[in-house]
Amino acid sequence: VVLGSLVGVGSFVGAKGDGEAGSIIRNTLGKATSAIGNALAGAAKSAATKAVNEVKAAPGKAADAVKNKVDETVTEVKAVPGKVADATKQKAKETADEIAAIPGKVADATTQKATEIVTEVKATPGRVAEAVEKKVEETVDTTTKKVTQTVEDIK
């Protein structure tokens, strides 16, 4: 670092001179330094130009992204009627199937109820007979008691 500093200071002082040494130093070191400076300036200019171009392109990229999202949304919205139609067809089919099943359900319920009624009718004579028999027995018992009471009263 010290040597570099000394060479730099010496070159600067030597380059300031009007003599042949100053001319040689300026031509030798000056051109190399100028080339390095030009290369650095070119690289900086290139990087700055690239950054400016990126900044200029950002609105276009954002617009493209927005346009793509809008296109996706439009496609989804266009698909809604088809989805609704498919759902409506499915529900209509289910409803038609339910309606078609009603006669069978009614027939089954009617058959079940008729079977219950027939069973009840078949059981009715037996119940009537049992009720009549019970009533006759009660009447006989009551009559027997009254006859017995009357006989007892007569004695």
PDB file of C-alpha atoms in Angstrom:
ATOM      1  CA  VAL A   1       0.000   0.000   0.000  1.00  0.00           C
ATOM      2  CA  VAL A   2       2.842   2.355   0.901  1.00  0.00           C
ATOM      3  CA  LEU A   3       4.704   1.476  -2.285  1.00  0.00           C
ATOM      4  CA  GLY A   4       1.561   2.012  -4.323  1.00  0.00           C
ATOM      5  CA  SER A   5       0.996   5.361  -2.687  1.00  0.00           C
ATOM      6  CA  LEU A   6       4.592   6.430  -3.361  1.00  0.00           C
ATOM      7  CA  VAL A   7       4.392   5.332  -6.986  1.00  0.00           C
ATOM      8  CA  GLY A   8       1.080   7.173  -7.351  1.00  0.00           C
ATOM      9  CA  VAL A   9       2.414  10.393  -5.819  1.00  0.00           C
ATOM     10  CA  GLY A  10       5.623  10.138  -7.830  1.00  0.00           C
ATOM     11  CA  SER A  11       3.722   9.560 -11.037  1.00  0.00           C
ATOM     12  CA  PHE A  12       1.453  12.502 -10.325  1.00  0.00           C
ATOM     13  CA  VAL A  13       4.346  14.825  -9.622  1.00  0.00           C
ATOM     14  CA  GLY A  14       6.274  13.523 -12.623  1.00  0.00           C
ATOM     15  CA  ALA A  15       3.274  13.810 -14.905  1.00  0.00           C
ATOM     16  CA  LYS A  16       2.828  17.478 -13.939  1.00  0.00           C
ATOM     17  CA  GLY A  17       6.213  18.346 -15.225  1.00  0.00           C
ATOM     18  CA  ASP A  18       6.693  19.741 -18.760  1.00  0.00           C
ATOM     19  CA  GLY A  19       9.796  17.753 -19.463  1.00  0.00           C
ATOM     20  CA  GLU A  20      10.348  14.530 -21.333  1.00  0.00           C
ATOM     21  CA  ALA A  21       9.699  12.495 -18.141  1.00  0.00           C
ATOM     22  CA  GLY A  22       6.322  14.162 -17.709  1.00  0.00           C
ATOM     23  CA  SER A  23       5.403  13.403 -21.309  1.00  0.00           C
ATOM     24  CA  ILE A  24       6.448   9.734 -20.999  1.00  0.00           C
ATOM     25  CA  ILE A  25       4.522   9.331 -17.746  1.00  0.00           C
ATOM     26  CA  ARG A  26       1.461  11.023 -19.184  1.00  0.00           C
ATOM     27  CA  ASN A  27       1.566   8.924 -22.353  1.00  0.00           C
ATOM     28  CA  THR A  28       2.279   5.655 -20.593  1.00  0.00           C
ATOM     29  CA  LEU A  29       0.304   5.857 -17.401  1.00  0.00           C
ATOM     30  CA  GLY A  30      -2.208   8.413 -18.596  1.00  0.00           C
ATOM     31  CA  LYS A  31      -3.414   6.303 -21.501  1.00  0.00           C
ATOM     32  CA  ALA A  32      -3.720   3.198 -19.317  1.00  0.00           C
ATOM     33  CA  THR A  33      -5.520   5.163 -16.632  1.00  0.00           C
ATOM     34  CA  SER A  34      -7.728   6.767 -19.254  1.00  0.00           C
ATOM     35  CA  ALA A  35      -8.537   3.326 -20.724  1.00  0.00           C
ATOM     36  CA  ILE A  36      -9.425   1.973 -17.299  1.00  0.00           C
ATOM     37  CA  GLY A  37     -11.534   5.040 -16.595  1.00  0.00           C
ATOM     38  CA  ASN A  38     -13.271   4.706 -19.967  1.00  0.00           C
ATOM     39  CA  ALA A  39     -13.913   1.005 -19.322  1.00  0.00           C
ATOM     40  CA  LEU A  40     -15.349   1.774 -15.876  1.00  0.00           C
ATOM     41  CA  ALA A  41     -17.469   4.578 -17.306  1.00  0.00           C
ATOM     42  CA  GLY A  42     -18.711   2.282 -20.086  1.00  0.00           C
ATOM     43  CA  ALA A  43     -19.603  -0.451 -17.583  1.00  0.00           C
ATOM     44  CA  ALA A  44     -21.392   2.065 -15.371  1.00  0.00           C
ATOM     45  CA  LYS A  45     -23.204   3.520 -18.373  1.00  0.00           C
ATOM     46  CA  SER A  46     -24.218   0.001 -19.527  1.00  0.00           C
ATOM     47  CA  ALA A  47     -25.505  -0.896 -16.048  1.00  0.00           C
ATOM     48  CA  ALA A  48     -27.411   2.384 -15.831  1.00  0.00           C
ATOM     49  CA  THR A  49     -28.901   1.860 -19.306  1.00  0.00           C
ATOM     50  CA  LYS A  50     -29.951  -1.670 -18.362  1.00  0.00           C
ATOM     51  CA  ALA A  51     -31.555  -0.403 -15.149  1.00  0.00           C
ATOM     52  CA  VAL A  52     -33.376   2.353 -17.054  1.00  0.00           C
ATOM     53  CA  ASN A  53     -34.625  -0.174 -19.618  1.00  0.00           C
ATOM     54  CA  GLU A  54     -35.863  -2.457 -16.800  1.00  0.00           C
ATOM     55  CA  VAL A  55     -37.701   0.457 -15.201  1.00  0.00           C
ATOM     56  CA  LYS A  56     -39.194   1.409 -18.577  1.00  0.00           C
ATOM     57  CA  ALA A  57     -40.317  -2.206 -19.139  1.00  0.00           C
ATOM     58  CA  ALA A  58     -41.951  -2.557 -15.687  1.00  0.00           C
ATOM     59  CA  PRO A  59     -45.262  -0.881 -16.646  1.00  0.00           C
ATOM     60  CA  GLY A  60     -45.532  -3.113 -19.710  1.00  0.00           C
ATOM     61  CA  LYS A  61     -44.845  -6.219 -17.626  1.00  0.00           C
ATOM     62  CA  ALA A  62     -47.433  -5.108 -15.063  1.00  0.00           C
ATOM     63  CA  ALA A  63     -49.955  -4.405 -17.832  1.00  0.00           C
ATOM     64  CA  ASP A  64     -49.303  -7.849 -19.307  1.00  0.00           C
ATOM     65  CA  ALA A  65     -49.840  -9.482 -15.908  1.00  0.00           C
ATOM     66  CA  VAL A  66     -53.098  -7.573 -15.419  1.00  0.00           C
ATOM     67  CA  LYS A  67     -54.257  -8.473 -18.934  1.00  0.00           C
ATOM     68  CA  ASN A  68     -53.483 -12.153 -18.330  1.00  0.00           C
ATOM     69  CA  LYS A  69     -55.428 -12.108 -15.043  1.00  0.00           C
ATOM     70  CA  VAL A  70     -58.379 -10.390 -16.744  1.00  0.00           C
ATOM     71  CA  ASP A  71     -58.279 -13.004 -19.519  1.00  0.00           C
ATOM     72  CA  GLU A  72     -58.329 -15.810 -16.913  1.00  0.00           C
ATOM     73  CA  THR A  73     -61.275 -14.198 -15.132  1.00  0.00           C
ATOM     74  CA  VAL A  74     -63.181 -13.732 -18.393  1.00  0.00           C
ATOM     75  CA  THR A  75     -62.622 -17.401 -19.216  1.00  0.00           C
ATOM     76  CA  GLU A  76     -63.964 -18.421 -15.788  1.00  0.00           C
ATOM     77  CA  VAL A  77     -67.001 -16.149 -16.161  1.00  0.00           C
ATOM     78  CA  LYS A  78     -67.700 -17.563 -19.620  1.00  0.00           C
ATOM     79  CA  ALA A  79     -67.671 -21.059 -18.104  1.00  0.00           C
ATOM     80  CA  VAL A  80     -70.348 -20.210 -15.507  1.00  0.00           C
ATOM     81  CA  PRO A  81     -73.387 -20.679 -17.822  1.00  0.00           C
ATOM     82  CA  GLY A  82     -72.144 -24.133 -18.803  1.00  0.00           C
ATOM     83  CA  LYS A  83     -71.629 -25.079 -15.164  1.00  0.00           C
ATOM     84  CA  VAL A  84     -75.109 -23.798 -14.287  1.00  0.00           C
ATOM     85  CA  ALA A  85     -76.616 -25.707 -17.213  1.00  0.00           C
ATOM     86  CA  ASP A  86     -74.867 -28.921 -16.135  1.00  0.00           C
ATOM     87  CA  ALA A  87     -76.055 -28.514 -12.536  1.00  0.00           C
ATOM     88  CA  THR A  88     -79.600 -27.781 -13.754  1.00  0.00           C
ATOM     89  CA  LYS A  89     -79.613 -30.886 -15.955  1.00  0.00           C
ATOM     90  CA  GLN A  90     -78.407 -33.030 -13.055  1.00  0.00           C
ATOM     91  CA  LYS A  91     -81.065 -31.652 -10.695  1.00  0.00           C
ATOM     92  CA  ALA A  92     -83.773 -32.109 -13.356  1.00  0.00           C
ATOM     93  CA  LYS A  93     -82.712 -35.751 -13.807  1.00  0.00           C
ATOM     94  CA  GLU A  94     -82.814 -36.342 -10.040  1.00  0.00           C
ATOM     95  CA  THR A  95     -86.272 -34.738  -9.843  1.00  0.00           C
ATOM     96  CA  ALA A  96     -87.523 -36.809 -12.787  1.00  0.00           C
ATOM     97  CA  ASP A  97     -86.232 -39.972 -11.108  1.00  0.00           C
ATOM     98  CA  GLU A  98     -88.047 -39.022  -7.886  1.00  0.00           C
ATOM     99  CA  ILE A  99     -91.274 -38.349  -9.797  1.00  0.00           C
ATOM    100  CA  ALA A 100     -90.935 -41.639 -11.671  1.00  0.00           C
ATOM    101  CA  ALA A 101     -90.582 -43.461  -8.337  1.00  0.00           C
ATOM    102  CA  ILE A 102     -93.804 -41.984  -6.884  1.00  0.00           C
ATOM    103  CA  PRO A 103     -96.233 -44.519  -8.430  1.00  0.00           C
ATOM    104  CA  GLY A 104     -94.193 -47.389  -7.038  1.00  0.00           C
ATOM    105  CA  LYS A 105     -94.083 -45.757  -3.610  1.00  0.00           C
ATOM    106  CA  VAL A 106     -97.859 -45.135  -3.715  1.00  0.00           C
ATOM    107  CA  ALA A 107     -98.496 -48.728  -4.811  1.00  0.00           C
ATOM    108  CA  ASP A 108     -96.300 -50.073  -2.013  1.00  0.00           C
ATOM    109  CA  ALA A 109     -98.023 -47.889   0.590  1.00  0.00           C
ATOM    110  CA  THR A 110    -101.478 -48.862  -0.742  1.00  0.00           C
ATOM    111  CA  THR A 111    -100.593 -52.563  -0.662  1.00  0.00           C
ATOM    112  CA  GLN A 112     -99.308 -52.230   2.898  1.00  0.00           C
ATOM    113  CA  LYS A 113    -102.446 -50.425   4.068  1.00  0.00           C
ATOM    114  CA  ALA A 114    -104.733 -52.928   2.295  1.00  0.00           C
ATOM    115  CA  THR A 115    -102.877 -55.788   3.963  1.00  0.00           C
ATOM    116  CA  GLU A 116    -103.352 -54.131   7.359  1.00  0.00           C
ATOM    117  CA  ILE A 117    -107.109 -53.661   6.680  1.00  0.00           C
ATOM    118  CA  VAL A 118    -107.549 -57.278   5.540  1.00  0.00           C
ATOM    119  CA  THR A 119    -105.801 -58.485   8.692  1.00  0.00           C
ATOM    120  CA  GLU A 120    -108.094 -56.294  10.806  1.00  0.00           C
ATOM    121  CA  VAL A 121    -111.224 -57.507   8.993  1.00  0.00           C
ATOM    122  CA  LYS A 122    -110.179 -61.121   9.405  1.00  0.00           C
ATOM    123  CA  ALA A 123    -109.686 -60.562  13.111  1.00  0.00           C
ATOM    124  CA  THR A 124    -113.029 -58.790  13.562  1.00  0.00           C
ATOM    125  CA  PRO A 125    -115.312 -61.874  13.637  1.00  0.00           C
ATOM    126  CA  GLY A 126    -113.144 -63.449  16.302  1.00  0.00           C
ATOM    127  CA  ARG A 127    -113.252 -60.264  18.372  1.00  0.00           C
ATOM    128  CA  VAL A 128    -117.007 -59.944  17.881  1.00  0.00           C
ATOM    129  CA  ALA A 129    -117.482 -63.578  18.870  1.00  0.00           C
ATOM    130  CA  GLU A 130    -115.321 -63.095  21.940  1.00  0.00           C
ATOM    131  CA  ALA A 131    -117.231 -59.956  22.896  1.00  0.00           C
ATOM    132  CA  VAL A 132    -120.615 -61.686  22.409  1.00  0.00           C
ATOM    133  CA  GLU A 133    -119.498 -64.709  24.387  1.00  0.00           C
ATOM    134  CA  LYS A 134    -118.325 -62.502  27.220  1.00  0.00           C
ATOM    135  CA  LYS A 135    -121.597 -60.558  27.185  1.00  0.00           C
ATOM    136  CA  VAL A 136    -123.632 -63.780  27.206  1.00  0.00           C
ATOM    137  CA  GLU A 137    -121.618 -65.088  30.139  1.00  0.00           C
ATOM    138  CA  GLU A 138    -122.150 -61.845  32.025  1.00  0.00           C
ATOM    139  CA  THR A 139    -125.888 -61.978  31.260  1.00  0.00           C
ATOM    140  CA  VAL A 140    -126.122 -65.607  32.392  1.00  0.00           C
ATOM    141  CA  ASP A 141    -124.262 -64.777  35.582  1.00  0.00           C
ATOM    142  CA  THR A 142    -126.476 -61.792  36.254  1.00  0.00           C
ATOM    143  CA  THR A 143    -129.642 -63.799  35.517  1.00  0.00           C
ATOM    144  CA  THR A 144    -128.496 -66.663  37.702  1.00  0.00           C
ATOM    145  CA  LYS A 145    -127.810 -64.290  40.560  1.00  0.00           C
ATOM    146  CA  LYS A 146    -131.221 -62.659  40.198  1.00  0.00           C
ATOM    147  CA  VAL A 147    -133.006 -65.997  40.070  1.00  0.00           C
ATOM    148  CA  THR A 148    -131.087 -67.157  43.093  1.00  0.00           C
ATOM    149  CA  GLN A 149    -131.920 -63.928  44.904  1.00  0.00           C
ATOM    150  CA  THR A 150    -135.567 -64.206  44.007  1.00  0.00           C
ATOM    151  CA  VAL A 151    -135.677 -67.791  45.240  1.00  0.00           C
ATOM    152  CA  GLU A 152    -134.000 -66.715  48.428  1.00  0.00           C
ATOM    153  CA  ASP A 153    -136.467 -63.875  48.838  1.00  0.00           C
ATOM    154  CA  ILE A 154    -139.407 -66.262  48.379  1.00  0.00           C
ATOM    155  CA  LYS A 155    -138.273 -68.696  50.998  1.00  0.00           C
TER     156      LYS A 155
END
